Amino acid sequence: MNKERTVRLFGWLLFVLAICLFLLQMGYFILQSQIQVEYIDNRLFYIINIAFSVFLLSALTILIPFSKAGQVIATGIIIIFIAANSYLLGSSNYKVKNISSISPDWKHVLSIKENQGRAVYNRTYYGIFSRPKDAFPNAITGDLKIKWLTNDASAVTYKGTDNKIHQFIATYGDRGNGGYYHVGAEIHGSWQGENVQVISNTEGISVTENGITDQFEWGNIVQFGTLAVVLTKDDQAVWTIALAENFKRNSNASLPVEGDIVLYKAEMAENQPITLKIEK
């Protein structure tokens, strides 16, 4: 008797899960039509459909005493539904390529959707939902290289159709009490790392690597959010500078800077960010 109750309870649990997934999909349709909400990965739509059908069939099999013919019909319908969604799951990424990456602390998800070389960065909301936020300024060719510089700043490096290297930085926070500020001004001073030095002053930002210095005027420095800037030359990304998580922004410019910065070279080859400390 207890075993039968447990099985039926499990059946009702599966049925409730199926209903929840159905309501999730219906809510998605409404949000998509009204405020352009999307799943962080378009393939989630078909995965949820498959999970819904599996839960529903399992629940009905447990809760309703189908005849053998009824079981065959119900199973056949679900198999066709699963097969159709599996095919769409596999083919959907050919039309719109979904690129997702989770931050090292698992608190943020980078979501990019690429369609025929046009890439759009989607800002995530409530875990699995997102909305289009920024289109990449350059059409892309080939693969994207993603590197999390901090837990809340991710560098996306790619080659454009102009055959130049570009970078897009996705940011998810700030280093102050809110509000907008200029990263270049916040890192005013001289910073030192292994075989590299960064100097930010009124003329711009210079980067010295292995004794070779590149100077970037302020007109060639592009800011992303309030956490990072990309240093460019001849319309090509060269370096990214991000504020490390221990960086503390002081509203009083006379106070010394606290924390580190992160320097990252813009190249398609695999490379690692470099941490720099202020020279006092």
mmCIF file of C-alpha atoms in Angstrom:
data_model
loop_
_atom_site.group_PDB
_atom_site.id
_atom_site.type_symbol
_atom_site.label_atom_id
_atom_site.label_comp_id
_atom_site.label_asym_id
_atom_site.label_seq_id
_atom_site.Cartn_x
_atom_site.Cartn_y
_atom_site.Cartn_z
ATOM 1 C CA MET A 1 0.000 0.000 0.000
ATOM 2 C CA ASN A 2 2.770 2.444 0.943
ATOM 3 C CA LYS A 3 4.640 1.553 -2.242
ATOM 4 C CA GLU A 4 1.543 2.298 -4.342
ATOM 5 C CA ARG A 5 1.068 5.669 -2.613
ATOM 6 C CA THR A 6 4.709 6.545 -3.192
ATOM 7 C CA VAL A 7 4.442 5.706 -6.892
ATOM 8 C CA ARG A 8 1.278 7.799 -7.295
ATOM 9 C CA LEU A 9 2.859 10.670 -5.375
ATOM 10 C CA PHE A 10 5.820 10.482 -7.760
ATOM 11 C CA GLY A 11 3.372 10.524 -10.672
ATOM 12 C CA TRP A 12 1.686 13.688 -9.366
ATOM 13 C CA LEU A 13 5.119 15.278 -8.874
ATOM 14 C CA LEU A 14 5.984 14.586 -12.513
ATOM 15 C CA PHE A 15 2.617 16.007 -13.580
ATOM 16 C CA VAL A 16 3.216 19.216 -11.576
ATOM 17 C CA LEU A 17 6.674 19.562 -13.138
ATOM 18 C CA ALA A 18 5.152 19.147 -16.600
ATOM 19 C CA ILE A 19 2.557 21.850 -15.864
ATOM 20 C CA CYS A 20 5.296 24.187 -14.568
ATOM 21 C CA LEU A 21 7.278 23.730 -17.780
ATOM 22 C CA PHE A 22 4.149 24.336 -19.850
ATOM 23 C CA LEU A 23 3.438 27.577 -17.953
ATOM 24 C CA LEU A 24 7.091 28.591 -18.389
ATOM 25 C CA GLN A 25 6.775 28.221 -22.156
ATOM 26 C CA MET A 26 3.503 30.131 -22.249
ATOM 27 C CA GLY A 27 5.036 32.919 -20.168
ATOM 28 C CA TYR A 28 7.997 32.982 -22.531
ATOM 29 C CA PHE A 29 5.720 33.467 -25.539
ATOM 30 C CA ILE A 30 3.994 36.411 -23.826
ATOM 31 C CA LEU A 31 7.231 38.069 -22.695
ATOM 32 C CA GLN A 32 8.840 37.553 -26.103
ATOM 33 C CA SER A 33 5.995 39.269 -27.916
ATOM 34 C CA GLN A 34 5.665 42.165 -25.463
ATOM 35 C CA ILE A 35 9.185 43.059 -24.284
ATOM 36 C CA GLN A 36 11.540 41.032 -26.558
ATOM 37 C CA VAL A 37 12.591 38.589 -23.863
ATOM 38 C CA GLU A 38 14.551 35.577 -25.117
ATOM 39 C CA TYR A 39 16.102 32.506 -23.564
ATOM 40 C CA ILE A 40 19.844 32.947 -23.010
ATOM 41 C CA ASP A 41 20.232 30.082 -25.491
ATOM 42 C CA ASN A 42 17.534 29.497 -28.122
ATOM 43 C CA ARG A 43 18.024 25.737 -27.789
ATOM 44 C CA LEU A 44 16.524 25.891 -24.278
ATOM 45 C CA PHE A 45 13.080 26.209 -25.878
ATOM 46 C CA TYR A 46 13.364 22.741 -27.448
ATOM 47 C CA ILE A 47 15.049 21.212 -24.386
ATOM 48 C CA ILE A 48 12.132 22.380 -22.227
ATOM 49 C CA ASN A 49 9.649 20.962 -24.749
ATOM 50 C CA ILE A 50 11.379 17.575 -24.588
ATOM 51 C CA ALA A 51 11.470 17.610 -20.761
ATOM 52 C CA PHE A 52 7.780 18.572 -20.682
ATOM 53 C CA SER A 53 6.792 15.654 -22.926
ATOM 54 C CA VAL A 54 8.861 13.142 -20.923
ATOM 55 C CA PHE A 55 7.411 14.318 -17.596
ATOM 56 C CA LEU A 56 3.852 14.361 -18.952
ATOM 57 C CA LEU A 57 4.008 10.888 -20.498
ATOM 58 C CA SER A 58 5.589 9.425 -17.356
ATOM 59 C CA ALA A 59 2.968 11.068 -15.129
ATOM 60 C CA LEU A 60 0.017 9.905 -17.257
ATOM 61 C CA THR A 61 1.388 6.366 -17.434
ATOM 62 C CA ILE A 62 1.556 6.235 -13.640
ATOM 63 C CA LEU A 63 -1.726 8.005 -12.852
ATOM 64 C CA ILE A 64 -4.064 6.749 -15.602
ATOM 65 C CA PRO A 65 -4.606 3.031 -16.324
ATOM 66 C CA PHE A 66 -4.251 3.152 -20.116
ATOM 67 C CA SER A 67 -5.092 0.139 -22.228
ATOM 68 C CA LYS A 68 -2.227 -1.319 -24.240
ATOM 69 C CA ALA A 69 -3.538 0.386 -27.380
ATOM 70 C CA GLY A 70 -3.812 3.695 -25.524
ATOM 71 C CA GLN A 71 -0.251 3.364 -24.210
ATOM 72 C CA VAL A 72 1.065 2.693 -27.713
ATOM 73 C CA ILE A 73 -0.770 5.712 -29.157
ATOM 74 C CA ALA A 74 0.313 8.047 -26.338
ATOM 75 C CA THR A 75 3.901 6.832 -26.521
ATOM 76 C CA GLY A 76 3.956 7.203 -30.300
ATOM 77 C CA ILE A 77 2.700 10.800 -30.104
ATOM 78 C CA ILE A 78 5.316 11.706 -27.498
ATOM 79 C CA ILE A 79 8.111 10.035 -29.492
ATOM 80 C CA ILE A 80 7.158 12.014 -32.605
ATOM 81 C CA PHE A 81 7.056 15.221 -30.516
ATOM 82 C CA ILE A 82 10.474 14.477 -28.993
ATOM 83 C CA ALA A 83 11.959 13.577 -32.379
ATOM 84 C CA ALA A 84 10.687 16.824 -33.939
ATOM 85 C CA ASN A 85 12.082 18.939 -31.107
ATOM 86 C CA SER A 86 15.389 17.042 -31.151
ATOM 87 C CA TYR A 87 15.754 17.807 -34.856
ATOM 88 C CA LEU A 88 14.915 21.484 -34.277
ATOM 89 C CA LEU A 89 17.322 21.540 -31.319
ATOM 90 C CA GLY A 90 20.173 20.397 -33.539
ATOM 91 C CA SER A 91 19.322 22.565 -36.544
ATOM 92 C CA SER A 92 18.454 25.787 -34.683
ATOM 93 C CA ASN A 93 22.096 26.593 -33.925
ATOM 94 C CA TYR A 94 22.940 26.648 -37.637
ATOM 95 C CA LYS A 95 20.682 29.634 -38.245
ATOM 96 C CA VAL A 96 21.397 31.552 -35.033
ATOM 97 C CA LYS A 97 24.596 30.471 -33.304
ATOM 98 C CA ASN A 98 24.303 30.667 -29.528
ATOM 99 C CA ILE A 99 27.467 31.327 -27.522
ATOM 100 C CA SER A 100 27.194 31.180 -23.731
ATOM 101 C CA SER A 101 29.801 31.372 -20.980
ATOM 102 C CA ILE A 102 29.346 31.299 -17.194
ATOM 103 C CA SER A 103 31.473 33.536 -14.965
ATOM 104 C CA PRO A 104 34.021 31.810 -12.666
ATOM 105 C CA ASP A 105 31.822 32.508 -9.631
ATOM 106 C CA TRP A 106 28.687 31.228 -11.454
ATOM 107 C CA LYS A 107 26.832 34.502 -10.869
ATOM 108 C CA HIS A 108 26.728 35.822 -14.450
ATOM 109 C CA VAL A 109 26.085 34.348 -17.883
ATOM 110 C CA LEU A 110 27.554 35.843 -21.038
ATOM 111 C CA SER A 111 25.028 35.347 -23.848
ATOM 112 C CA ILE A 112 25.860 36.144 -27.479
ATOM 113 C CA LYS A 113 23.724 35.309 -30.504
ATOM 114 C CA GLU A 114 25.286 35.361 -33.935
ATOM 115 C CA ASN A 115 23.318 35.442 -37.184
ATOM 116 C CA GLN A 116 25.258 35.530 -40.465
ATOM 117 C CA GLY A 117 28.224 37.366 -38.957
ATOM 118 C CA ARG A 118 26.107 39.833 -36.965
ATOM 119 C CA ALA A 119 26.574 39.261 -33.243
ATOM 120 C CA VAL A 120 24.335 40.631 -30.488
ATOM 121 C CA TYR A 121 25.165 40.673 -26.780
ATOM 122 C CA ASN A 122 22.167 39.738 -24.632
ATOM 123 C CA ARG A 123 21.840 40.951 -21.062
ATOM 124 C CA THR A 124 20.606 38.173 -18.764
ATOM 125 C CA TYR A 125 17.655 38.477 -16.376
ATOM 126 C CA TYR A 126 16.257 35.948 -13.906
ATOM 127 C CA GLY A 127 18.712 33.198 -14.796
ATOM 128 C CA ILE A 128 17.584 31.796 -18.143
ATOM 129 C CA PHE A 129 16.023 34.907 -19.720
ATOM 130 C CA SER A 130 17.761 37.690 -21.598
ATOM 131 C CA ARG A 131 17.136 40.736 -23.765
ATOM 132 C CA PRO A 132 19.226 42.101 -26.657
ATOM 133 C CA LYS A 133 21.449 44.891 -25.328
ATOM 134 C CA ASP A 134 24.301 45.725 -27.724
ATOM 135 C CA ALA A 135 25.142 44.729 -31.279
ATOM 136 C CA PHE A 136 28.810 44.210 -32.033
ATOM 137 C CA PRO A 137 29.986 47.211 -34.077
ATOM 138 C CA ASN A 138 31.847 44.977 -36.536
ATOM 139 C CA ALA A 139 30.643 41.946 -38.474
ATOM 140 C CA ILE A 140 32.589 38.880 -37.359
ATOM 141 C CA THR A 141 34.300 36.093 -39.183
ATOM 142 C CA GLY A 142 35.402 32.834 -37.588
ATOM 143 C CA ASP A 143 35.058 31.932 -33.916
ATOM 144 C CA LEU A 144 34.852 34.158 -30.861
ATOM 145 C CA LYS A 145 37.404 33.892 -28.059
ATOM 146 C CA ILE A 146 35.959 34.485 -24.594
ATOM 147 C CA LYS A 147 38.005 35.212 -21.473
ATOM 148 C CA TRP A 148 36.662 36.273 -18.076
ATOM 149 C CA LEU A 149 39.043 38.967 -16.778
ATOM 150 C CA THR A 150 37.199 39.192 -13.455
ATOM 151 C CA ASN A 151 34.038 37.599 -12.100
ATOM 152 C CA ASP A 152 32.038 40.475 -13.613
ATOM 153 C CA ALA A 153 33.924 41.405 -16.792
ATOM 154 C CA SER A 154 34.362 39.188 -19.843
ATOM 155 C CA ALA A 155 36.447 39.995 -22.927
ATOM 156 C CA VAL A 156 35.197 38.759 -26.302
ATOM 157 C CA THR A 157 37.932 38.811 -28.942
ATOM 158 C CA TYR A 158 37.133 38.270 -32.611
ATOM 159 C CA LYS A 159 38.321 38.963 -36.123
ATOM 160 C CA GLY A 160 36.078 41.186 -38.226
ATOM 161 C CA THR A 161 35.339 41.015 -41.922
ATOM 162 C CA ASP A 162 37.844 43.889 -42.199
ATOM 163 C CA ASN A 163 40.509 41.326 -41.159
ATOM 164 C CA LYS A 164 41.243 43.282 -37.974
ATOM 165 C CA ILE A 165 41.106 42.168 -34.343
ATOM 166 C CA HIS A 166 38.263 43.640 -32.281
ATOM 167 C CA GLN A 167 37.166 43.279 -28.680
ATOM 168 C CA PHE A 168 33.820 43.591 -26.943
ATOM 169 C CA ILE A 169 33.714 43.680 -23.147
ATOM 170 C CA ALA A 170 30.626 42.488 -21.268
ATOM 171 C CA THR A 171 30.431 43.993 -17.777
ATOM 172 C CA TYR A 172 28.089 43.218 -14.885
ATOM 173 C CA GLY A 173 28.956 45.616 -12.075
ATOM 174 C CA ASP A 174 30.990 48.615 -10.934
ATOM 175 C CA ARG A 175 33.678 49.531 -8.435
ATOM 176 C CA GLY A 176 31.883 52.379 -6.708
ATOM 177 C CA ASN A 177 28.475 53.248 -5.351
ATOM 178 C CA GLY A 178 26.758 53.241 -8.726
ATOM 179 C CA GLY A 179 26.771 56.001 -11.285
ATOM 180 C CA TYR A 180 28.978 56.443 -14.332
ATOM 181 C CA TYR A 181 32.678 57.254 -14.248
ATOM 182 C CA HIS A 182 35.629 57.090 -16.643
ATOM 183 C CA VAL A 183 37.891 54.084 -16.127
ATOM 184 C CA GLY A 184 40.880 55.899 -17.637
ATOM 185 C CA ALA A 185 40.602 58.706 -15.112
ATOM 186 C CA GLU A 186 40.174 56.270 -12.234
ATOM 187 C CA ILE A 187 43.479 54.520 -13.017
ATOM 188 C CA HIS A 188 45.483 57.752 -13.268
ATOM 189 C CA GLY A 189 49.087 56.946 -12.415
ATOM 190 C CA SER A 190 51.717 54.310 -13.166
ATOM 191 C CA TRP A 191 50.998 50.580 -12.903
ATOM 192 C CA GLN A 192 53.544 47.779 -12.922
ATOM 193 C CA GLY A 193 53.239 44.086 -13.750
ATOM 194 C CA GLU A 194 55.518 41.318 -14.989
ATOM 195 C CA ASN A 195 57.471 42.801 -17.945
ATOM 196 C CA VAL A 196 54.730 45.368 -18.514
ATOM 197 C CA GLN A 197 53.876 48.905 -17.385
ATOM 198 C CA VAL A 198 50.732 50.997 -17.859
ATOM 199 C CA ILE A 199 50.673 54.771 -17.404
ATOM 200 C CA SER A 200 47.469 56.811 -17.484
ATOM 201 C CA ASN A 201 47.801 60.593 -17.647
ATOM 202 C CA THR A 202 46.326 63.636 -19.356
ATOM 203 C CA GLU A 203 47.733 62.575 -22.743
ATOM 204 C CA GLY A 204 46.081 59.146 -22.691
ATOM 205 C CA ILE A 205 47.237 55.664 -21.724
ATOM 206 C CA SER A 206 50.569 54.088 -22.607
ATOM 207 C CA VAL A 207 51.458 50.410 -22.405
ATOM 208 C CA THR A 208 55.103 49.290 -22.258
ATOM 209 C CA GLU A 209 55.760 45.599 -22.853
ATOM 210 C CA ASN A 210 59.311 44.227 -22.872
ATOM 211 C CA GLY A 211 60.697 47.738 -23.378
ATOM 212 C CA ILE A 212 58.406 48.637 -26.329
ATOM 213 C CA THR A 213 55.869 51.424 -25.658
ATOM 214 C CA ASP A 214 52.525 52.039 -27.374
ATOM 215 C CA GLN A 215 50.761 55.354 -26.718
ATOM 216 C CA PHE A 216 46.961 55.562 -26.996
ATOM 217 C CA GLU A 217 45.268 58.946 -27.092
ATOM 218 C CA TRP A 218 41.911 59.352 -25.379
ATOM 219 C CA GLY A 219 40.119 59.361 -28.735
ATOM 220 C CA ASN A 220 41.341 55.798 -29.304
ATOM 221 C CA ILE A 221 40.170 54.495 -25.933
ATOM 222 C CA VAL A 222 36.722 52.877 -25.864
ATOM 223 C CA GLN A 223 34.967 52.324 -22.540
ATOM 224 C CA PHE A 224 32.619 49.421 -21.797
ATOM 225 C CA GLY A 225 30.310 49.831 -18.824
ATOM 226 C CA THR A 226 32.222 51.099 -15.804
ATOM 227 C CA LEU A 227 34.761 48.295 -15.560
ATOM 228 C CA ALA A 228 36.917 48.239 -18.688
ATOM 229 C CA VAL A 229 38.410 50.128 -21.616
ATOM 230 C CA VAL A 230 39.763 48.861 -24.927
ATOM 231 C CA LEU A 231 42.845 50.553 -26.334
ATOM 232 C CA THR A 232 42.739 50.741 -30.134
ATOM 233 C CA LYS A 233 45.109 51.680 -32.948
ATOM 234 C CA ASP A 234 44.171 51.959 -36.627
ATOM 235 C CA ASP A 235 40.626 50.764 -35.786
ATOM 236 C CA GLN A 236 41.994 47.576 -34.246
ATOM 237 C CA ALA A 237 41.916 46.489 -30.601
ATOM 238 C CA VAL A 238 45.355 46.188 -29.015
ATOM 239 C CA TRP A 239 44.798 45.945 -25.241
ATOM 240 C CA THR A 240 41.979 45.782 -22.730
ATOM 241 C CA ILE A 241 42.292 47.219 -19.233
ATOM 242 C CA ALA A 242 39.777 46.132 -16.583
ATOM 243 C CA LEU A 243 39.394 47.138 -12.950
ATOM 244 C CA ALA A 244 40.194 44.171 -10.708
ATOM 245 C CA GLU A 245 37.644 43.130 -8.112
ATOM 246 C CA ASN A 246 39.752 44.582 -5.300
ATOM 247 C CA PHE A 247 39.865 47.986 -7.023
ATOM 248 C CA LYS A 248 38.198 50.663 -4.902
ATOM 249 C CA ARG A 249 37.065 53.833 -6.551
ATOM 250 C CA ASN A 250 37.535 56.983 -4.471
ATOM 251 C CA SER A 251 35.226 59.923 -5.066
ATOM 252 C CA ASN A 252 37.984 62.102 -3.604
ATOM 253 C CA ALA A 253 40.705 62.320 -6.284
ATOM 254 C CA SER A 254 43.311 63.308 -3.676
ATOM 255 C CA LEU A 255 43.109 59.887 -2.032
ATOM 256 C CA PRO A 256 45.449 57.151 -3.290
ATOM 257 C CA VAL A 257 44.083 54.400 -5.520
ATOM 258 C CA GLU A 258 43.422 51.033 -3.881
ATOM 259 C CA GLY A 259 43.491 47.689 -5.654
ATOM 260 C CA ASP A 260 44.771 46.330 -8.957
ATOM 261 C CA ILE A 261 44.009 46.503 -12.663
ATOM 262 C CA VAL A 262 43.994 43.708 -15.252
ATOM 263 C CA LEU A 263 45.708 44.016 -18.634
ATOM 264 C CA TYR A 264 44.734 41.698 -21.499
ATOM 265 C CA LYS A 265 46.202 41.600 -25.010
ATOM 266 C CA ALA A 266 43.803 41.538 -27.950
ATOM 267 C CA GLU A 267 44.841 38.513 -29.982
ATOM 268 C CA MET A 268 43.168 35.324 -31.177
ATOM 269 C CA ALA A 269 45.908 33.087 -29.745
ATOM 270 C CA GLU A 270 45.362 31.784 -26.214
ATOM 271 C CA ASN A 271 46.774 34.201 -23.631
ATOM 272 C CA GLN A 272 46.276 35.111 -19.987
ATOM 273 C CA PRO A 273 45.377 38.416 -18.294
ATOM 274 C CA ILE A 274 48.154 40.215 -16.403
ATOM 275 C CA THR A 275 47.551 41.782 -12.984
ATOM 276 C CA LEU A 276 49.213 45.161 -12.393
ATOM 277 C CA LYS A 277 49.732 47.079 -9.148
ATOM 278 C CA ILE A 278 49.973 50.839 -8.669
ATOM 279 C CA GLU A 279 53.506 52.223 -8.302
ATOM 280 C CA LYS A 280 53.687 54.286 -5.125
#
